[in-house]
Coordinates of C-alpha atoms and ligand atoms in Angstrom, one line a residue:
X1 CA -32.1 -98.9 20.5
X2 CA -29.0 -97.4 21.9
X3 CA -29.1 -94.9 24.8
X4 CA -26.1 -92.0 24.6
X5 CA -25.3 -90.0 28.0
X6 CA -24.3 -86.5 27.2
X7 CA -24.5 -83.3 28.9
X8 CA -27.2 -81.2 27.6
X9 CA -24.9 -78.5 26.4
X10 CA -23.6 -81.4 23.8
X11 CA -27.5 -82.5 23.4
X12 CA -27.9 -79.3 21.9
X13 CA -25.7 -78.8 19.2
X14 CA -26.6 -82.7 18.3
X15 CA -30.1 -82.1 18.5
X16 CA -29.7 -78.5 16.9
X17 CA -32.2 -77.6 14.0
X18 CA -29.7 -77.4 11.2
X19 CA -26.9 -79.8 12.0
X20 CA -28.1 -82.0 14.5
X21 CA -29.6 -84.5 12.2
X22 CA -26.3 -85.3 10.4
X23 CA -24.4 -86.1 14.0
X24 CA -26.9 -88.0 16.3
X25 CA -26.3 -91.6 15.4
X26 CA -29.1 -93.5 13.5
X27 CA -31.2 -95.4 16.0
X28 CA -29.4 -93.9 19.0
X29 CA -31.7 -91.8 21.6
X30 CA -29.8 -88.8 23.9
X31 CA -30.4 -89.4 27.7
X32 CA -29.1 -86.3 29.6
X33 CA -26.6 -86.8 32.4
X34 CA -27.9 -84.5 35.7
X35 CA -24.8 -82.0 36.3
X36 CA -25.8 -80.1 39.6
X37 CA -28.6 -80.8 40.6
X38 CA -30.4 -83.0 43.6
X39 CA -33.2 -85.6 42.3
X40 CA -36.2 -83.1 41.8
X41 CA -39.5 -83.8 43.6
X42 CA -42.0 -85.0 40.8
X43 CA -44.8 -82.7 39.6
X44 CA -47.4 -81.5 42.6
X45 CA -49.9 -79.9 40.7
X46 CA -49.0 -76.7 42.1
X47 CA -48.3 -73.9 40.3
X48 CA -46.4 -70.5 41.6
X49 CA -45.9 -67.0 39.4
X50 CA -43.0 -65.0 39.9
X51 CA -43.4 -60.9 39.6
X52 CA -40.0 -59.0 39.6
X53 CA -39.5 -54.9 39.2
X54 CA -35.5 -53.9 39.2
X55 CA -32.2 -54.8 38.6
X56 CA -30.5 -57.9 36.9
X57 CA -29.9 -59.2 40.9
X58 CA -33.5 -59.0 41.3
X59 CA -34.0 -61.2 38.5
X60 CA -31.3 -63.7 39.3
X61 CA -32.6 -63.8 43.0
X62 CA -36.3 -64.7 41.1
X63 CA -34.8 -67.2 38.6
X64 CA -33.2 -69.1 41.4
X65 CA -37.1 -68.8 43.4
X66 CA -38.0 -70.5 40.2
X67 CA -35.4 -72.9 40.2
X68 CA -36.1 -74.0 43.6
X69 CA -40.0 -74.3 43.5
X70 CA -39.3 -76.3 40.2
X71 CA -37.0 -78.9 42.3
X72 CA -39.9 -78.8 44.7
X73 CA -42.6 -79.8 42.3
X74 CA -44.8 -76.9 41.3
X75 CA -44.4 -75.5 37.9
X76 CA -44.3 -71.6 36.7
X77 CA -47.8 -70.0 35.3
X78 CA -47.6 -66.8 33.6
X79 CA -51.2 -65.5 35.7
X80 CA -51.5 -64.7 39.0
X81 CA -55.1 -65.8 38.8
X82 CA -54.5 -69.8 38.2
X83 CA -50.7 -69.6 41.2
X84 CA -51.0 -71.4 44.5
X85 CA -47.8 -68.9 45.1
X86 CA -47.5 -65.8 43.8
X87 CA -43.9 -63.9 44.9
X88 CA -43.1 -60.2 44.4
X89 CA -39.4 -59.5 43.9
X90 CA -39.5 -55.5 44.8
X91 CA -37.2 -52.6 43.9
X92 CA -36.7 -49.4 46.1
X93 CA -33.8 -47.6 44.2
X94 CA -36.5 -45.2 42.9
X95 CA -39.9 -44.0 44.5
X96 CA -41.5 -45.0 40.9
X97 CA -40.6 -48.5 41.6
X98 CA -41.7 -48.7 45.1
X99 CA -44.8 -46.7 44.2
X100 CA -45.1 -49.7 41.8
X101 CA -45.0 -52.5 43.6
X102 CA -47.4 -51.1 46.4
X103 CA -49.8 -50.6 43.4
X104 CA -49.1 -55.0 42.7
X105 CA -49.4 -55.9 46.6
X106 CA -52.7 -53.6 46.7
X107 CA -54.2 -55.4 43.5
X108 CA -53.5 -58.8 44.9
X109 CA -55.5 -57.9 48.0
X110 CA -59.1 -58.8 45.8
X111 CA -57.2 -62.2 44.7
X112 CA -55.9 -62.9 48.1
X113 CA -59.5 -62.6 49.5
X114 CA -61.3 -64.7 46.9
X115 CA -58.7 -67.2 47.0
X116 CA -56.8 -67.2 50.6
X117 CA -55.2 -70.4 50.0
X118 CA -53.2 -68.4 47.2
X119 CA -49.9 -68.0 49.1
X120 CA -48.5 -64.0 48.8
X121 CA -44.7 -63.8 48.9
X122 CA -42.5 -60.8 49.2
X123 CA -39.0 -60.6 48.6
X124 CA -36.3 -57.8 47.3
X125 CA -34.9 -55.1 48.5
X126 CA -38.3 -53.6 50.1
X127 CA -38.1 -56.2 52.9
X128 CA -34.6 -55.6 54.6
X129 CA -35.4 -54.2 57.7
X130 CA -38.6 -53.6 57.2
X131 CA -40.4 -56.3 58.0
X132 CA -43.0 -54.9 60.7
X133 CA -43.4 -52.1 59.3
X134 CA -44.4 -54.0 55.9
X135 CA -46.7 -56.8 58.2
X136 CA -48.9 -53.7 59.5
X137 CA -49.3 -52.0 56.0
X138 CA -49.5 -55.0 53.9
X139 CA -51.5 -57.4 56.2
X140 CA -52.6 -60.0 53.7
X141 CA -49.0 -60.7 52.8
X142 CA -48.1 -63.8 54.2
X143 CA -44.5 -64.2 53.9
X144 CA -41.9 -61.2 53.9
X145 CA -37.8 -62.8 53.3
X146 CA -34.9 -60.9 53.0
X147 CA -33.3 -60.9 49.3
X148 CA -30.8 -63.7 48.8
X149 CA -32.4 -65.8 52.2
X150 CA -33.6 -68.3 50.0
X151 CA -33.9 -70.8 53.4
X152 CA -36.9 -68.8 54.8
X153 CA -38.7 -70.2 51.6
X154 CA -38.2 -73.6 53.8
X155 CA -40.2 -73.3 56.4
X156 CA -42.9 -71.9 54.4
X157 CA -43.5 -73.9 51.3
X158 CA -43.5 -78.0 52.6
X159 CA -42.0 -79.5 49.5
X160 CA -38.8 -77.6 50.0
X161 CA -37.8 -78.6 53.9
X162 CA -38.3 -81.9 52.3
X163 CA -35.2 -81.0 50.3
X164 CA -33.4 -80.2 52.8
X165 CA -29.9 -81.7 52.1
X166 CA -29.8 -80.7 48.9
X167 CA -30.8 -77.2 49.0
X168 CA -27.5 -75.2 48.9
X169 CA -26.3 -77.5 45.3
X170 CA -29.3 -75.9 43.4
X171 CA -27.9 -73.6 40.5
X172 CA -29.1 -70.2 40.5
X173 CA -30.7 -71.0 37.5
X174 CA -34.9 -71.6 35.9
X175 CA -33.9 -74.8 34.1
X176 CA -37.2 -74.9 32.2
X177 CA -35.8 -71.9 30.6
X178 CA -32.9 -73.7 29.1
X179 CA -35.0 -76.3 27.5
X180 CA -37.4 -73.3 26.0
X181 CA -34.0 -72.6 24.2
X182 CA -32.8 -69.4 26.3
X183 CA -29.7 -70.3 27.2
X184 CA -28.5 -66.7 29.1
X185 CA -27.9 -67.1 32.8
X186 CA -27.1 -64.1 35.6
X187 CA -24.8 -65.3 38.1
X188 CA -23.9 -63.4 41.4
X189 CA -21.1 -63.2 41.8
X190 CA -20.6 -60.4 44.8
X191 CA -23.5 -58.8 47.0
X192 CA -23.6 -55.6 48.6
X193 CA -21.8 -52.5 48.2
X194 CA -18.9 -50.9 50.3
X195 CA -19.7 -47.8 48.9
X196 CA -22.0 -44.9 50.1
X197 CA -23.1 -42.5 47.3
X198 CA -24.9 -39.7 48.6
X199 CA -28.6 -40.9 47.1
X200 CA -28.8 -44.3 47.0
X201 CA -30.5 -46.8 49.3
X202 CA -28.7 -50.3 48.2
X203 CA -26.0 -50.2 50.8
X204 CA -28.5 -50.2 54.0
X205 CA -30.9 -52.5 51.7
X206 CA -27.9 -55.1 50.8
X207 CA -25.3 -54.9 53.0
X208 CA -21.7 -54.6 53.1
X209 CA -19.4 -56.4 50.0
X210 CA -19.7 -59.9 50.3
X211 CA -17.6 -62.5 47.7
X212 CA -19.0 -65.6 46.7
X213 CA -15.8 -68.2 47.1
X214 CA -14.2 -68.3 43.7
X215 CA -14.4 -72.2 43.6
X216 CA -18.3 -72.2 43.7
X217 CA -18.4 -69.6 41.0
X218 CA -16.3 -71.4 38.4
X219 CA -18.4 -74.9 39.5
X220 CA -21.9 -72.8 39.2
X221 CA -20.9 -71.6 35.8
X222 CA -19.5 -74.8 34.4
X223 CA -22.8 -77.0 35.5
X224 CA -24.9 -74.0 33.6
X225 CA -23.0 -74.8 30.7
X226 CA -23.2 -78.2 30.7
X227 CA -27.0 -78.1 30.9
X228 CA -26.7 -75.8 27.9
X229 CA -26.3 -72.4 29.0
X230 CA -23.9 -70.3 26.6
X231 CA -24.2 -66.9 27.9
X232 CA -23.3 -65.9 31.4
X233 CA -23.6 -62.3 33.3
X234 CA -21.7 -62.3 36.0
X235 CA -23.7 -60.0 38.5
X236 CA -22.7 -57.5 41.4
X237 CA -23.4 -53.8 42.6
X238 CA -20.0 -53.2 42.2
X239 CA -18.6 -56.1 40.3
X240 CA -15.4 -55.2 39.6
X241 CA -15.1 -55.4 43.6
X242 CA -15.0 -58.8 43.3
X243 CA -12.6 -60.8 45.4
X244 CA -10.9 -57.7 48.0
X245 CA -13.2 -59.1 50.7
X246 CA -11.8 -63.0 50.0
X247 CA -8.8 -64.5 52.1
X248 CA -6.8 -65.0 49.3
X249 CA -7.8 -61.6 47.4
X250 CA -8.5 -62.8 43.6
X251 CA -9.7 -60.1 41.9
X252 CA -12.6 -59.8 38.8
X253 CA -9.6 -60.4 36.3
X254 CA -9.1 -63.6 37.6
X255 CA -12.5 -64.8 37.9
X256 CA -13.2 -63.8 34.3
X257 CA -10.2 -66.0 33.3
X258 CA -11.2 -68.7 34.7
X259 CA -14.8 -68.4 33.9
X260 CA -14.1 -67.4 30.3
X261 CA -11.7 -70.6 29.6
X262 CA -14.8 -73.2 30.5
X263 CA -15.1 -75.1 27.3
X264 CA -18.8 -74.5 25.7
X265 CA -19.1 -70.8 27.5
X266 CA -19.7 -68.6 23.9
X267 CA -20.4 -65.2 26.0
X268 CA -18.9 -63.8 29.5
X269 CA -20.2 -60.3 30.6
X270 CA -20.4 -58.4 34.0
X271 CA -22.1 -55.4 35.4
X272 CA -22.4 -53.4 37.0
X273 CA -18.8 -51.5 37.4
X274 CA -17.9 -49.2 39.6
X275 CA -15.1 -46.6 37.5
X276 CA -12.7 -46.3 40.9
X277 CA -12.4 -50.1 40.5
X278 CA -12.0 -50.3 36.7
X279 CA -8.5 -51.4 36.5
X280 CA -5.8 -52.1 34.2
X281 CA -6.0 -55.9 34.6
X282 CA -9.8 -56.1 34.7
X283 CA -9.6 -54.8 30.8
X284 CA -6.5 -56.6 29.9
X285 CA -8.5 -60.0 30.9
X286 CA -11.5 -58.5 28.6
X287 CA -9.4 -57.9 25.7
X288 CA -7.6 -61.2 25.8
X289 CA -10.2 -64.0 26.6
X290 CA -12.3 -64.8 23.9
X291 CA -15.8 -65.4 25.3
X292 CA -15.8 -61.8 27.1
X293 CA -17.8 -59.9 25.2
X294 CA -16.6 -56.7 24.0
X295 CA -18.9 -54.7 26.2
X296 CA -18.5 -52.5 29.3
X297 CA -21.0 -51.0 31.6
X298 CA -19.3 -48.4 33.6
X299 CA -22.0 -45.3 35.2
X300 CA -20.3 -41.8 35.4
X301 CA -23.8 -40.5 36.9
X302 CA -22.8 -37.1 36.2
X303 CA -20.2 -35.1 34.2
X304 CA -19.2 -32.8 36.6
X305 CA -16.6 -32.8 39.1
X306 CA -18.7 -30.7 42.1
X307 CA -21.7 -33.0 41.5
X308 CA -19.8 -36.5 41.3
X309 CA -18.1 -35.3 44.7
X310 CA -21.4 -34.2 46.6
X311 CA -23.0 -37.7 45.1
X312 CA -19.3 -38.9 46.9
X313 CA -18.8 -41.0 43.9
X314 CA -15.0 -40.4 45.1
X315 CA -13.6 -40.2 41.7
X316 CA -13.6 -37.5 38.5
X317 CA -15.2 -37.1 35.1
X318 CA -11.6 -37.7 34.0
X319 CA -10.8 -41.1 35.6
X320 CA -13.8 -42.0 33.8
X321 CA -12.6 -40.9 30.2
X322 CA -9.5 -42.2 30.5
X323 CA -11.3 -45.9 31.4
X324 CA -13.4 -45.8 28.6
X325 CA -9.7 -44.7 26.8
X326 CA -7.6 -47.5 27.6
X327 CA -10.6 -50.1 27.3
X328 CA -11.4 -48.6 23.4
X329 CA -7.5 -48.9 23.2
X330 CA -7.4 -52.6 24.1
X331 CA -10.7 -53.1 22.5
X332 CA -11.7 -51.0 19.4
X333 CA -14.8 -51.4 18.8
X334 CA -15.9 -52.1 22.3
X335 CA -19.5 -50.7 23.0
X336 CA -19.8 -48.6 26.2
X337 CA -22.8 -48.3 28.5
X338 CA -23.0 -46.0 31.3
X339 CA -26.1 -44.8 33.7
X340 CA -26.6 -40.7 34.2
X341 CA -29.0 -39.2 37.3
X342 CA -30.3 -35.6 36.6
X343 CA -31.9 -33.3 39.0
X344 CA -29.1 -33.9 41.7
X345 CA -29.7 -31.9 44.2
X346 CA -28.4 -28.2 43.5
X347 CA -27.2 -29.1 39.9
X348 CA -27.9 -26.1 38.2
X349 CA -28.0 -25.9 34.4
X350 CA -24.2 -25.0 34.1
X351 CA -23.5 -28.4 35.6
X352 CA -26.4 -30.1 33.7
X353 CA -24.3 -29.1 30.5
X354 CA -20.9 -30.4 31.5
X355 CA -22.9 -33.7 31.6
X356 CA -24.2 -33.2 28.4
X357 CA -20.7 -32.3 27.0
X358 CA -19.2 -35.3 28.8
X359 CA -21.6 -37.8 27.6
X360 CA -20.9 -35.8 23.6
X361 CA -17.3 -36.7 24.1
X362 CA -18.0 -40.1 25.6
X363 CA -19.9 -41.0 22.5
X364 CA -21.5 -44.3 24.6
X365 CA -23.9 -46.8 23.1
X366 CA -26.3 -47.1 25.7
X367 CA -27.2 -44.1 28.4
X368 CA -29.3 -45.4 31.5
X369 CA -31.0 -42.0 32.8
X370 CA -32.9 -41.6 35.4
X371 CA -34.6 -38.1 37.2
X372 CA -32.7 -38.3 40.8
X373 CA -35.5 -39.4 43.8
X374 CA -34.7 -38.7 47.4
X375 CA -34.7 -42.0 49.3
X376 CA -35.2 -42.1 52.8
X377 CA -32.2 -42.3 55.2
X378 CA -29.9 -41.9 52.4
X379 CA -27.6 -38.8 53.0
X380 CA -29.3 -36.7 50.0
X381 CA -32.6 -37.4 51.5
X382 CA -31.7 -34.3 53.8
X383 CA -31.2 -31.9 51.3
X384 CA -33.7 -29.9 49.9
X385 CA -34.7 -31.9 46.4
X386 CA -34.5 -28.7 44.8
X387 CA -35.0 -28.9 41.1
X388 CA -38.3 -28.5 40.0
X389 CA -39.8 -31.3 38.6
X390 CA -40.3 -30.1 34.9
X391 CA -36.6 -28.7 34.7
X392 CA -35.8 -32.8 35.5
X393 CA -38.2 -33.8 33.0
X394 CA -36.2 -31.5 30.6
X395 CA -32.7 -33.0 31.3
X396 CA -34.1 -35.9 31.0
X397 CA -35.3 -35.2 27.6
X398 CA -31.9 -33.8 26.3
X399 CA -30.2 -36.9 27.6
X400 CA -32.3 -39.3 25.7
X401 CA -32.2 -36.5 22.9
X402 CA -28.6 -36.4 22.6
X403 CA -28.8 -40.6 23.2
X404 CA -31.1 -40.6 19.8
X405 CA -28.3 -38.5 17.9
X406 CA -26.0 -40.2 18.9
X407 CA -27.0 -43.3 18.3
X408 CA -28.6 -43.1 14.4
X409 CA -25.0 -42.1 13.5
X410 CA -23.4 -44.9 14.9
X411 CA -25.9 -47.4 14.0
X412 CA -26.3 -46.0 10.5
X413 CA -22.6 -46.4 9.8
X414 CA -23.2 -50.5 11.1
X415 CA -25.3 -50.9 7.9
X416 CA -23.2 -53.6 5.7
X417 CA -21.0 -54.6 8.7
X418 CA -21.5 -58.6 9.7
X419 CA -22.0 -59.3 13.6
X420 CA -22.5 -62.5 15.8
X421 CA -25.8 -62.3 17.5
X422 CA -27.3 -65.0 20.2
X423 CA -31.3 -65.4 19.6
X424 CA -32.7 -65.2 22.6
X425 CA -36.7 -63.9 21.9
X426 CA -39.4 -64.0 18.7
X427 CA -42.0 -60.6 18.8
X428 CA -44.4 -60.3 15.3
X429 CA -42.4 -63.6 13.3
X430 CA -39.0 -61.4 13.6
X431 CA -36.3 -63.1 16.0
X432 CA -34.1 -60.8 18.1
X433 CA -31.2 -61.2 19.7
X434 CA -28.1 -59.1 21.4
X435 CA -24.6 -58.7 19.7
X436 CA -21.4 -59.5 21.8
X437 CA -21.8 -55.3 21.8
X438 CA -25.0 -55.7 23.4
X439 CA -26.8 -53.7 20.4
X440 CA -30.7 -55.0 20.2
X441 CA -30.7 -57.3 16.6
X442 CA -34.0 -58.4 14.5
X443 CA -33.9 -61.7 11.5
X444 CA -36.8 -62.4 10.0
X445 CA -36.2 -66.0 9.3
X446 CA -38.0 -69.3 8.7
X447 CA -35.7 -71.7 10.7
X448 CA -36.1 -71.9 14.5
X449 CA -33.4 -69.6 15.9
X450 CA -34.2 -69.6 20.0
X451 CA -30.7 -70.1 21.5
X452 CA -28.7 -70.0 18.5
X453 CA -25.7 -67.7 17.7
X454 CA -25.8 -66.8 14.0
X455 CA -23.5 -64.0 12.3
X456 CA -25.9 -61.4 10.9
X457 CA -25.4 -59.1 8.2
X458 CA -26.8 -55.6 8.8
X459 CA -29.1 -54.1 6.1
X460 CA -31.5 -51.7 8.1
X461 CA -30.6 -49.4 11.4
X462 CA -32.9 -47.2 13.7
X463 CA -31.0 -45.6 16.9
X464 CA -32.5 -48.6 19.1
X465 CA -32.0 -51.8 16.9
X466 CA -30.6 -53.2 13.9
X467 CA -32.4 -55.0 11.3
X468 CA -30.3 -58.2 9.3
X469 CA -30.5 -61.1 7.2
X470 CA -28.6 -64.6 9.0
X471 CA -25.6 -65.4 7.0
X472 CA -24.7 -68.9 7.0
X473 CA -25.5 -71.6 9.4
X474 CA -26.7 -71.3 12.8
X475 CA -24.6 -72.7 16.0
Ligands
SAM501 N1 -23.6 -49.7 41.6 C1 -23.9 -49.1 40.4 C2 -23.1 -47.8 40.3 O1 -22.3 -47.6 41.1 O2 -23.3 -47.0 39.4 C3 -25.4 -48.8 40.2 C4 -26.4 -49.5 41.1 S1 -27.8 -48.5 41.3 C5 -28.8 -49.6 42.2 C6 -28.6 -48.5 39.7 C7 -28.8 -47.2 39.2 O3 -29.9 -46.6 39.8 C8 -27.7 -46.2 39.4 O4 -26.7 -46.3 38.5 C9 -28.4 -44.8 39.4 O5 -28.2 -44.2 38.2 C10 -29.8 -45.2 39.8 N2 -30.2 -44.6 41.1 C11 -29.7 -45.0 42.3 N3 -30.2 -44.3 43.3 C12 -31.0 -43.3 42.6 C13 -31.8 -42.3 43.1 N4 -31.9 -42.0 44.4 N5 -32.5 -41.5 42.2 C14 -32.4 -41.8 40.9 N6 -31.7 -42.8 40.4 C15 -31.0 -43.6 41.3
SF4_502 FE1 -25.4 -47.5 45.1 FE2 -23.0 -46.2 44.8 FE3 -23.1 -48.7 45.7 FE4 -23.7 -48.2 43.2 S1 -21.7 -47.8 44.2 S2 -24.8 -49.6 44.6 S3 -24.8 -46.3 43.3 S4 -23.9 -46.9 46.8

């Protein structure tokens, strides 16, 4: 029997459902060639369960948790009750999310006390600076670490100062997922935030802007591809930040370049934009390289001028329009996604409306709204929260009203169109998957379709998803 060495992103379309069989060579077996990472410890029996509540950093700071337990020999369960290690990856943007994961650290108080060998982790952006304050309330916690300070994991979980060398060349990546056939991978690429809006907590949670080097990037993203990753997000508070903090100042455009011309990469995205930093050559890169999807998230977070400037978002409802202009120039078609918060402090309904009117003319794909929540040493938190809570409940209504109107037009007028979509889950025998647009797709079909791309022809539409039958083969 012959052996073959390949890298797993080439054991995949060999091995693929529909065309593998005609290319892997009779009698030959596929041995796949380690890219990044250091020898793994073997299995330990252990098993550790992962919880995250908030952004897409939060669940590339888990995924890379998970990769690094999975070097050191335990394996992932989806219960709490069977994990030797059970880590909460928090969220403190809102009070609803912080209210949340007290609710999870409270619950795990009966499991920690029938089991106190169970090891309680917590992690996100709960634990910066917070740390005593945490120990006292949450006593049966037994490890608090800083978002993105992976090495304190070291010193509590054995297996991993074992590993110590080879710690810092672990991808940011849950491997086991790319054999299960997802093959989508966050990446960060910049963390913290230079900025200081008015309400929100990240910047005295995360820090000040801080640039991964451009090198590590480019090598990250090319040993996820190799081990058959074909969708990458590259991730950042402000994204499009990327680079002004590095010695040799690259900016985003660059980076997508270079990251979008690594052979085997089918998808490039990024989020999340801030509009001040939307340039010119950040969209010219989009609308040129191939693998960047034709997608941009970009939040306005309101439509008028006197609320953007007391949220000091430090630019205009019109900077914004014209971005989304000259990207739908470059890029017809491009979907737009943008995030709105309503019940600002002193908006009145006047102002409500010119949001309403700016998100009508926008005519986005996606709207991310949320009802505002005073945070706690953020400048906003000293001004009176004075919209009553059922007048944000209503804005938030007529967003998500306007969203729905919106939105069955649009999709309605996608019926007969053909689009590309990337399988990536199965939920009651349908498949779904995302177009390069980022529009929510369902198949129903009898091959197995996890991590395939397959072009779609649309036959059904609702304002959230599109229904389709596959056309063709997959890839
Ligand atoms: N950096 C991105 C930007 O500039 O738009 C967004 C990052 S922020 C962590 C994610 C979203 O949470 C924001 O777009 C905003 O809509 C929402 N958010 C942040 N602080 C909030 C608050 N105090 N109340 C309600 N929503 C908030
Ligand atoms: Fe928060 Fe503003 Fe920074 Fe976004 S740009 S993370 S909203 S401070």
């Amino acid at each position: 029997m012959r052996s073959i060495l390949v890298p797993a992103a080439t054991a995949r379309a060999l091995t693929h459902p529909t065309r593998g069989k005609f290319i892997v060579p009779k009698g030959a077996t596929l041995e796949l060639i380690p890219v990044i990472s250091p020898a793994p410890l073997p299995e330990n029996g252990k098993r550790f369960h992962i919880w995250t509540i908030g952004c897409q950093m939060n669940e590339a700071d888990s995924s890379r948790v998970a990769a690094m337990l999975h070097e050191a020999g335990y394996r992932a369960t989806e219960s709490e009750a069977d994990a030797d290690i059970v880590v909460l990856n928090s969220c403190v943007v809102r009070q609803a999310a912080e209210d949340k994961v007290a609710g999870k650290l409270n619950s795990l108080m009966r499991e920690k006390r029938a089991r106190p060998d169970m090891s309680l982790v917590l992690t996100g952006c709960m634990v910066t600076n917070q740390q005593e304050k945490l120990k006292e309330r949450f006593p049966h916690v037994d490890l608090f670490f800083d978002p993105s300070d992976f090495e304190s994991l070291k010193h509590f979980v054995p297996e991993l100062s074992e590993m110590e060398d080879d710690l810092a060349q672990l991808p940011h990546y849950y491997l086991e997922d790319a054999a299960d056939g997802a093959v989508s991978a966050y990446v960060p690429i910049i963390y913290g935030c230079n900025f200081l809006c008015s309400y929100c907590i990240v910047p005295y949670r995360r820090g000040k802007e801080t640039s991964r080097p451009f090198d590590d990037i480019v090598k990250e993203v090319r040993g996820l591809v190799e081990r058959g990753v074909r969708d990458v997000t590259l991730l950042g508070q402000t994204v499009n930040a990327y680079g002004h903090d590095l010695p040799e100042k690259p900016d985003l455009a660059d980076l997508l370049r270079a990251v979008g011309a690594i052979d085997g990469l089918d998808r490039l995205r990024f989020l999340t934009s801030h509009p001040k930093y939307m340039s010119d050559r950040i969209l010219e890169a989009m609308a040129e390289v191939p693998a960047i999807c034709e997608h941009l998230n970009l939040p306005v977070q309101a439509g008028d001028n006197e609320v953007l400037r007391r949220m000091r978002r430090t630019y205009t409802t019109d900077l914004w329009l014209d971005r989304l202009a000259k990207a739908r120039e470059l890029m017809p078609g491009i979907t737009v996604a943008t995030d709105i918060i309503v019940g600002f402090p002193g908006e009145t309904d006047e102002q409500f409306q010119h949001t309403l009117d700016v998100l009508e003319a926008a005519d986005c794909d996606k709207v991310h709204v949320a009802m505002y929540s005073p945070r706690p040493g953020t400048l906003s938190a000293r001004w009176e929260d004075d919209v009553p809570p059922e007048v944000k409940h209503a804005r938030h209504s007529a967003v998500e009203e306007l969203q729905v109107r919106l939105c069955t037009a649009r999709n309605a007028a996608r019926i007969g169109q053909q689009m590309e979509v990337l399988i990536d889950s199965k939920n009651k025998g349908r498949w779904g998957g995302r177009s390069r647009g980022n529009t929510l797709v369902h198949v129903a079909d009898e091959r197995h379709l996890l991590g395939s791309i397959v072009d779609v022809r649309i036959t059904e539409s609702s304002p959230w998803y599109l229904i389709g039958e596959v056309v063709g083969l997959p890839r």
